[in-house]
Amino acid sequence: MGALDEGHFDVELENTLNLGVEEEEPEIQAAVRVLLQGLGEDINREGIKKTPLRVAKALRHATTGYKRNAKDIIEGAIFPEAGLDNNRIGHAGGAGGLVIVRDLDLFSYCESCLLPFQVKCHVGYVPSGQRVVGLSKLSRVADVFAKRLQDPQRLADDMCSALQDSLKSAGIAVILQCHHIHFPALESMFLDSSTEGWIKGLVSSGSGVFEDEDANIWGELFSLLKFRSSIADKIQKRNSSNHWCPSQASTLNKISSSVGKAHPPSMVSAVTSIIRSLGEDPLRKELACTPAHFLNWLMNFQNCNMDMKLNSFVCNKAGPQKSNGTSIISRQIHSELNLPFWSQCEHHLLPFHGVVHIGYSSAEGVHPIGKSLLQSIVHFYGFKLQVQERFTRQVAETVAPLLGGDVIVVAEASHMCMISRGIEKFGSSTATVAVLGHFSTDAKARALFLESLPSMNNY
Amino acid sequence: MGALDEGHFDVELENTLNLGVEEEEPEIQAAVRVLLQGLGEDINREGIKKTPLRVAKALRHATTGYKRNAKDIIEGAIFPEAGLDNNRIGHAGGAGGLVIVRDLDLFSYCESCLLPFQVKCHVGYVPSGQRVVGLSKLSRVADVFAKRLQDPQRLADDMCSALQDSLKSAGIAVILQCHHIHFPALESMFLDSSTEGWIKGLVSSGSGVFEDEDANIWGELFSLLKFRSSIADKIQKRNSSNHWCPSQASTLNKISSSVGKAHPPSMVSAVTSIIRSLGEDPLRKELACTPAHFLNWLMNFQNCNMDMKLNSFVCNKAGPQKSNGTSIISRQIHSELNLPFWSQCEHHLLPFHGVVHIGYSSAEGVHPIGKSLLQSIVHFYGFKLQVQERFTRQVAETVAPLLGGDVIVVAEASHMCMISRGIEKFGSSTATVAVLGHFSTDAKARALFLESLPSMNNY
């Protein structure tokens, strides 16, 4: 089960991939091959043979900020705008009034673990010297600093000081709402599935009239950002000991050390080589532990070729049932909704995560199996290099014999590879469906289950 | 009032704009200069002297799809994925199960009026032949067809057939939720401000198992898109006579003809030249009226150099009041919220629109002026080439003498130039503030007003 039948694939299709860039970033590609082998993967397998190239391109795209200059961007788009006499009005008057660009979606790569994190960025400034900047430049400048290995506070500070240097306004404020994928704590994973998908960080940086964190103008900014509650209290204090990246959480490091899981030196060197290829100094203080942190994440997705030990799952097994022609509707549809999962896209070595919904019909005499067992099966297929389509099918095939044969499995997920790279489709998500038994022929049963799915996703 | 004091501007800053591309798309730049002159603008004014270049770059970016090929994109990213035996399962089973990518944000340019429209795109397909496509390719293919002059139904059909041709799946479904800026009907504008900002269009296209619009699988797709209501009824019927673009609305054409407003032939030729420069045939049926439609929109923003006829507004004028040291808090703060406005960004010749909120303190004896007068002032400053900062200041300066001198004006808007071009910050919005009189020194009064603003924007 789960082995790919690759014989049916028309290999000539794959060959049309733009071959001219095969040798793009050869050091990064070589490093990714080492990582794939370290995960126990066959680097010539169809799904991943171009993964080193894809990862190299994605990383290069994610770090173009090192080569760009915020000053050029801003100073090319400063426009004269008459303001009122400064003697007559206060700091927020006339053309000197507050200007805010809200809800700029960005992504950046975490310097602590090399995974992308999402940013909702808000920039405010108070024009002075009768000059305003083209609004889109605030977004472009944000991107210059986001497209580097970053930490939220530094990203906010970098943006703030670059804007202040070029714009020479009365003050700049930057607020970043950051979302970082949660690292599941594997040891408690199979017991506790309540872990949320995202870790949230809120940081700010201010200059000029925004330099004083208690200045009234911050309150005005928050009002216009529609942050109604006491957001100021939630902003992370500078130099606080709370590291936001879960790779720095003590529990994870404890797991890593308690299990004595030293990562293979070749894999550590590979990650170090990637960091160096991006133009960063792997010895920089903040990057020193990054290879270990990244591997703590990555090694969750090690390939295990052995079949799942199904025996231990088959407690209430009913066995796959032959279709007997009766509609499922006449039986009851049970469901287990919102089982979280984490996985790693095999095409880009980037996380995707979300929830699985399982529906099944219980014939009389079949006792439903427990949620924790279903959750374990979901995790088992999540923790490997995957594509969502295969993951969904594997879960369906595994749970079907345990649940009486008639199952429908829906996976809903956010894919980092749709957010980072050149795609940047921030709100997008993917749903996949697999059905077995009655569900494959009974449209009413499918509809009944699909309509019962929760309409709000918080993965 | 409203005249720019440009003497204070440090012109050397503007000169740093990348001069190397000055001659990019010379035909489009020449055409834009004709349009700007037709609007009565001085094409050497600081704010717009680079507008021809910016418009040329924006239009070129918006039409890169003509040079790209969906087939190359898809066939470079088809992956083998084992499925179950087709005999054992139905169309939605195993690896052949439904795959949906939801909420892809796109923009396209309306072929009927040359303004950008926003698209939320959902793609579903049923893999067959044991092949799946990389998820991000669905987004890239959408972009190939969106980056052309388009109509929603054709965009959906183009995507659907390109995906079907290359992917050879069991079926493709494309659903597009499109938002087009509303063309305010000028004749009723100053009487009725209830017009909503967006015109919404919902279209679909299907092939294979999705070809039958009544097939069950459409219902399954809608369930997974979380469209709970009877969305099928809302999907626009093919070849319906309802044109979605407001440029085609009969009222507008009536206005245009009843007023006998024939556009200057030089401006019509300029728009035709732009269409030709983009690689389109200006004689193509759907494009024949586009120059007239575009000019129907653009000519709303003609420059009028005369000062606003304030006399007619000053019905209840109290005159600007000298600060007398008493806090506004001790007087009552009145407000007029959500006054809609339309404007055209002078940097990119693209719309921005939203709402204005006006707050003022009423001293005793000052009778507040009516909402319709404030709305007229807002429209007066909206309907010209603008930047939001200046617009906000001009509204504040104009309403201040009518409202007792103490005013705060907040404008909140979506800018097409932040959505189209290379920016594509779909959820972003901009807020600007101008304050006069007591509001410039009284932080509590500002806070009181700002906190009273509605937290949901539906502009």
Coordinates of C-alpha atoms in Angstrom, one line a residue, chain A residues 60-422:
Chain A
R60 CA 16.6 32.2 -4.6
H61 CA 13.2 34.0 -5.1
A62 CA 12.7 34.2 -1.4
T63 CA 16.0 36.0 -0.8
T64 CA 16.1 38.5 -3.7
G65 CA 15.9 41.3 -1.0
Y66 CA 19.6 41.0 -0.4
K67 CA 20.3 42.5 -3.8
R68 CA 17.7 45.3 -3.7
N69 CA 17.9 48.7 -2.2
A70 CA 15.0 50.4 -0.5
K71 CA 16.5 53.9 -1.0
D72 CA 16.2 53.6 -4.8
I73 CA 12.6 52.4 -4.6
I74 CA 11.4 55.2 -2.4
E75 CA 13.4 58.1 -3.8
G76 CA 12.1 57.4 -7.3
A77 CA 8.5 58.0 -6.1
I78 CA 8.4 61.0 -3.8
F79 CA 5.9 63.5 -4.9
P80 CA 5.3 67.1 -3.9
E81 CA 2.1 67.7 -2.0
A82 CA 1.2 71.0 -0.6
G83 CA 0.5 71.0 3.1
L84 CA -0.9 73.6 5.5
D85 CA 1.4 75.9 7.4
N86 CA 3.0 73.9 10.2
N87 CA 2.5 76.7 12.6
R88 CA -1.2 76.6 12.2
I89 CA -1.8 72.9 12.6
G90 CA -0.6 70.0 14.6
H91 CA 1.4 67.0 13.5
A92 CA -1.6 65.3 12.0
G93 CA -3.0 68.1 10.0
G94 CA -3.5 68.8 6.3
A95 CA -1.1 67.1 4.0
G96 CA 0.9 66.3 7.1
G97 CA -1.9 64.0 8.2
L98 CA -1.5 60.4 8.9
V99 CA -1.2 58.1 5.9
I100 CA -1.8 54.4 6.4
V101 CA -1.5 51.4 4.1
R102 CA -3.1 48.4 5.6
D103 CA -3.1 44.7 5.1
L104 CA -0.2 44.1 2.8
D105 CA 0.3 40.4 2.6
L106 CA 4.0 39.3 2.6
F107 CA 6.0 36.2 3.3
S108 CA 9.5 35.9 4.7
Y109 CA 11.8 33.1 5.6
C110 CA 12.4 32.5 9.3
E111 CA 16.1 32.8 10.1
S112 CA 15.8 30.4 12.9
C113 CA 14.3 27.4 11.0
L114 CA 14.4 28.3 7.3
L115 CA 10.6 27.9 6.9
P116 CA 8.5 30.6 5.4
F117 CA 6.2 32.7 7.6
Q118 CA 3.3 34.9 6.6
V119 CA 3.1 38.6 7.4
K120 CA 0.2 41.0 7.4
C121 CA 2.0 44.3 7.3
H122 CA 0.6 47.8 8.1
V123 CA 2.6 50.9 7.5
G124 CA 1.7 54.4 8.8
Y125 CA 3.6 57.6 8.3
V126 CA 3.1 61.3 8.8
P127 CA 4.3 63.3 5.7
S128 CA 6.4 66.3 6.2
G129 CA 8.4 68.7 4.0
Q130 CA 5.4 68.7 1.7
R131 CA 6.4 65.3 0.3
V132 CA 4.4 62.1 0.0
V133 CA 5.6 58.7 -1.3
G134 CA 3.7 56.6 -3.9
L135 CA 1.6 54.2 -1.8
S136 CA 2.8 51.1 -3.6
K137 CA 6.4 51.9 -2.6
L138 CA 5.6 51.1 1.0
S139 CA 4.7 47.6 -0.2
R140 CA 7.8 47.3 -2.4
V141 CA 10.1 48.4 0.5
A142 CA 8.4 45.8 2.8
D143 CA 9.2 43.2 0.2
V144 CA 12.9 44.2 0.0
F145 CA 13.3 43.3 3.7
A146 CA 10.9 40.4 3.8
K147 CA 12.8 38.6 1.0
R148 CA 15.7 37.8 3.3
L149 CA 16.2 35.4 6.2
Q150 CA 14.3 37.3 8.9
D151 CA 12.9 37.6 12.4
P152 CA 9.7 39.7 12.8
Q153 CA 11.2 42.4 15.0
R154 CA 14.2 42.9 12.7
L155 CA 11.9 43.0 9.7
A156 CA 9.8 45.7 11.3
D157 CA 13.0 47.7 12.4
D158 CA 14.6 47.3 9.0
M159 CA 11.5 48.6 7.2
C160 CA 11.1 51.5 9.6
S161 CA 14.6 52.8 9.4
A162 CA 14.8 52.4 5.6
L163 CA 11.6 54.3 5.2
Q164 CA 12.7 57.0 7.6
D165 CA 16.1 57.4 6.0
S166 CA 14.6 58.0 2.5
L167 CA 11.3 59.6 3.2
K168 CA 12.4 62.0 6.0
S169 CA 8.8 62.1 7.3
A170 CA 7.7 63.2 10.7
G171 CA 7.5 59.6 11.7
I172 CA 7.1 56.0 10.5
A173 CA 5.2 53.2 12.1
V174 CA 5.4 49.5 11.1
I175 CA 3.1 46.8 12.5
L176 CA 3.5 43.2 11.5
Q177 CA 1.1 40.4 12.3
C178 CA 3.2 37.3 11.7
H179 CA 2.1 33.6 11.4
H180 CA 4.6 30.8 11.7
I181 CA 3.7 27.2 11.3
H182 CA 3.6 25.3 14.5
F183 CA 6.1 22.5 15.0
P184 CA 4.1 19.6 16.3
A185 CA 5.8 18.2 19.4
L186 CA 6.0 14.7 18.2
E187 CA 6.1 13.0 21.5
S188 CA 2.7 14.3 22.5
M189 CA 1.3 14.4 19.0
F190 CA -0.4 11.1 19.1
L191 CA -2.0 11.8 22.4
D192 CA -3.0 15.4 22.0
S193 CA -4.3 16.7 18.8
S194 CA -5.5 20.0 20.1
T195 CA -2.4 21.9 18.8
E196 CA -3.2 24.9 16.7
G197 CA -1.7 25.3 13.3
W198 CA -0.2 28.7 13.6
I199 CA 2.0 30.6 16.1
K200 CA 1.2 34.3 16.0
G201 CA 3.6 37.1 16.6
L202 CA 2.8 40.8 16.7
V203 CA 5.6 43.3 16.5
S204 CA 6.0 47.1 15.9
S205 CA 8.6 49.6 15.1
G206 CA 8.4 53.4 15.2
S207 CA 10.4 56.4 14.5
G208 CA 9.9 60.2 14.8
V209 CA 6.5 60.9 16.3
F210 CA 6.0 57.1 16.7
E211 CA 9.3 56.7 18.6
D212 CA 7.5 56.9 22.0
E213 CA 5.4 53.7 22.3
D214 CA 2.9 55.5 24.5
A215 CA 2.3 58.5 22.1
N216 CA -1.3 59.2 21.3
I217 CA -0.6 58.8 17.6
W218 CA -0.2 55.0 18.1
G219 CA -3.8 54.9 19.4
E220 CA -5.0 56.8 16.3
L221 CA -3.1 54.3 14.1
F222 CA -4.6 51.3 15.9
S223 CA -8.1 52.9 15.5
L224 CA -7.6 53.1 11.8
L225 CA -6.2 49.6 11.6
K226 CA -9.6 48.6 13.2
F227 CA -7.7 46.9 16.0
R228 CA -10.5 47.6 18.5
S229 CA -9.1 45.8 21.5
S230 CA -6.0 46.7 23.5
I231 CA -3.6 45.7 20.9
A232 CA -0.7 47.6 22.4
D233 CA -0.6 45.1 25.2
K234 CA -0.3 42.3 22.7
I235 CA 2.7 43.7 20.8
Q236 CA 5.7 41.7 21.6
K237 CA 8.2 43.5 23.8
R238 CA 11.6 44.1 22.3
N239 CA 14.3 41.7 23.5
S240 CA 11.8 39.6 25.3
S241 CA 12.9 36.1 26.0
N242 CA 10.0 34.7 24.2
H243 CA 11.3 33.4 20.9
W244 CA 8.4 33.1 18.5
C245 CA 9.8 30.5 16.2
P246 CA 8.8 27.1 17.6
S247 CA 12.2 25.7 16.6
Q248 CA 13.5 27.6 19.6
A249 CA 11.0 26.2 22.1
S250 CA 12.7 24.4 24.9
T251 CA 10.5 21.3 24.6
L252 CA 11.6 20.7 21.1
N253 CA 15.2 21.0 21.9
K254 CA 14.6 18.8 24.9
I255 CA 13.1 16.1 22.6
S256 CA 15.9 16.4 20.3
S257 CA 18.5 16.1 23.0
S258 CA 16.7 13.5 25.1
V259 CA 16.2 11.2 22.2
G260 CA 19.9 11.9 21.5
K261 CA 18.9 12.7 17.9
A262 CA 22.1 14.2 16.5
H263 CA 21.5 15.0 12.9
P264 CA 23.8 13.4 10.3
P265 CA 26.8 15.8 9.7
S266 CA 26.3 15.6 6.0
M267 CA 22.8 17.0 6.4
V268 CA 23.9 19.7 8.7
S269 CA 26.6 20.7 6.2
A270 CA 24.1 20.7 3.4
V271 CA 21.8 23.2 5.3
T272 CA 24.9 25.3 6.1
S273 CA 25.8 25.3 2.4
I274 CA 22.4 26.5 1.5
I275 CA 22.6 29.4 4.0
R276 CA 25.9 30.4 2.6
S277 CA 24.7 30.1 -1.0
L278 CA 21.9 32.6 -0.2
G279 CA 24.6 35.2 0.6
E280 CA 24.2 34.9 4.4
D281 CA 26.9 34.2 7.0
P282 CA 26.2 30.8 8.6
L283 CA 28.2 31.9 11.6
R284 CA 26.0 34.9 12.3
K285 CA 24.7 34.5 15.8
E286 CA 21.0 34.1 14.8
L287 CA 21.9 31.5 12.2
A288 CA 24.2 29.3 14.2
C289 CA 21.5 26.9 15.2
T290 CA 19.4 27.2 12.1
P291 CA 20.7 24.0 10.4
A292 CA 19.8 22.0 13.6
H293 CA 16.4 23.7 13.8
F294 CA 15.6 23.1 10.2
L295 CA 16.6 19.4 10.5
N296 CA 14.4 19.1 13.6
W297 CA 11.5 20.0 11.4
L298 CA 12.6 18.1 8.3
M299 CA 13.4 14.8 10.0
N300 CA 9.8 14.5 11.1
F301 CA 9.1 13.6 7.4
Q302 CA 11.6 10.8 7.1
N303 CA 10.5 8.1 4.8
C304 CA 9.6 4.8 6.4
N305 CA 9.2 2.1 3.9
M306 CA 7.7 -0.4 6.1
D307 CA 4.0 -0.9 5.8
M308 CA 2.0 0.7 8.6
K309 CA 1.6 -1.7 11.4
L310 CA -2.1 -2.1 10.7
N311 CA -2.4 -5.0 13.1
S312 CA -2.4 -2.8 16.1
F313 CA -5.1 -0.6 14.6
V314 CA -7.5 -3.4 13.8
C315 CA -9.3 -3.5 17.0
N316 CA -12.8 -3.3 15.7
K317 CA -12.2 -4.2 12.2
A318 CA -15.1 -5.1 10.1
G319 CA -13.3 -5.8 6.9
P320 CA -14.1 -4.3 3.6
Q321 CA -17.6 -5.0 2.7
K322 CA -18.9 -6.0 -0.7
S323 CA -21.5 -3.6 -2.0
N324 CA -24.8 -5.0 -1.3
G325 CA -26.9 -2.6 -3.2
T326 CA -28.5 -0.8 -0.2
S327 CA -28.1 2.9 -0.1
I328 CA -26.0 4.4 2.6
I329 CA -28.7 6.9 3.3
S330 CA -30.6 4.1 5.0
R331 CA -27.7 3.7 7.3
Q332 CA -26.3 6.4 9.4
I333 CA -23.3 8.5 8.3
H334 CA -20.8 9.0 11.1
S335 CA -18.0 11.5 10.9
E336 CA -14.8 12.6 12.5
L337 CA -14.1 16.2 11.6
N338 CA -11.1 18.5 11.9
L339 CA -8.4 16.0 12.5
P340 CA -5.2 18.2 12.2
F341 CA -2.3 17.1 10.1
W342 CA 1.2 18.3 9.1
S343 CA 3.0 17.3 6.0
Q344 CA 5.8 18.4 3.7
C345 CA 5.3 19.0 0.0
E346 CA 7.6 16.7 -1.9
H347 CA 7.9 19.1 -4.8
H348 CA 9.2 22.1 -2.9
L349 CA 10.2 20.7 0.6
L350 CA 7.7 23.2 2.1
P351 CA 5.1 22.5 4.7
F352 CA 1.4 22.0 4.1
H353 CA -1.0 21.5 6.9
G354 CA -4.6 21.5 7.6
V355 CA -7.4 19.2 8.7
V356 CA -8.9 15.9 7.6
H357 CA -12.6 15.0 7.7
I358 CA -13.6 11.4 7.6
G359 CA -17.1 10.1 6.9
Y360 CA -18.3 6.5 7.1
S361 CA -21.5 4.6 7.2
S362 CA -21.9 2.3 10.1
A363 CA -23.6 -0.9 9.2
E364 CA -25.2 -2.7 12.1
G365 CA -22.8 -4.6 14.2
V366 CA -19.8 -2.5 13.2
H367 CA -18.5 -0.6 16.1
P368 CA -16.9 2.7 15.1
I369 CA -13.3 3.0 16.0
G370 CA -12.0 5.8 18.1
K371 CA -11.0 9.3 17.1
S372 CA -7.4 8.9 18.4
L373 CA -6.8 5.9 16.2
L374 CA -8.0 7.9 13.1
Q375 CA -5.8 10.8 14.2
S376 CA -2.8 8.5 14.4
I377 CA -3.4 7.2 10.9
V378 CA -3.7 10.8 9.7
H379 CA -0.4 11.7 11.3
F380 CA 1.3 8.5 10.0
Y381 CA 0.6 9.5 6.4
G382 CA 1.2 13.2 7.0
F383 CA 4.7 12.8 8.4
K384 CA 6.5 12.1 5.2
L385 CA 7.2 13.8 1.9
Q386 CA 3.8 14.0 0.3
V387 CA 1.4 15.4 -2.1
Q388 CA -2.1 16.1 -0.7
E389 CA -3.8 13.9 -3.3
R390 CA -1.8 10.9 -2.3
F391 CA -2.1 11.6 1.4
T392 CA -5.9 11.7 1.1
R393 CA -6.1 8.5 -0.8
Q394 CA -3.7 6.7 1.6
V395 CA -5.8 7.8 4.6
A396 CA -9.0 6.6 2.8
E397 CA -7.4 3.2 1.9
T398 CA -6.2 2.7 5.4
V399 CA -9.3 3.6 7.3
A400 CA -11.7 1.9 4.9
P401 CA -11.2 -1.7 6.2
L402 CA -11.5 -0.4 9.8
L403 CA -14.7 1.5 9.2
G404 CA -16.8 -1.0 7.3
G405 CA -15.6 -0.2 3.7
D406 CA -17.7 2.9 2.9
V407 CA -15.6 6.0 3.6
I408 CA -15.2 9.5 2.3
V409 CA -12.1 11.4 3.3
V410 CA -11.7 15.2 2.7
A411 CA -8.4 17.0 3.4
E412 CA -8.3 20.7 3.5
A413 CA -4.9 22.4 3.7
S414 CA -2.8 25.6 3.3
H415 CA 0.3 25.0 1.2
M416 CA 3.4 27.1 1.9
C417 CA 4.4 26.5 -1.7
M418 CA 1.3 28.5 -2.7
I419 CA 2.2 31.4 -0.5
S420 CA 5.9 31.7 -1.0
R421 CA 7.8 31.5 -4.3
G422 CA 6.4 33.6 -7.2

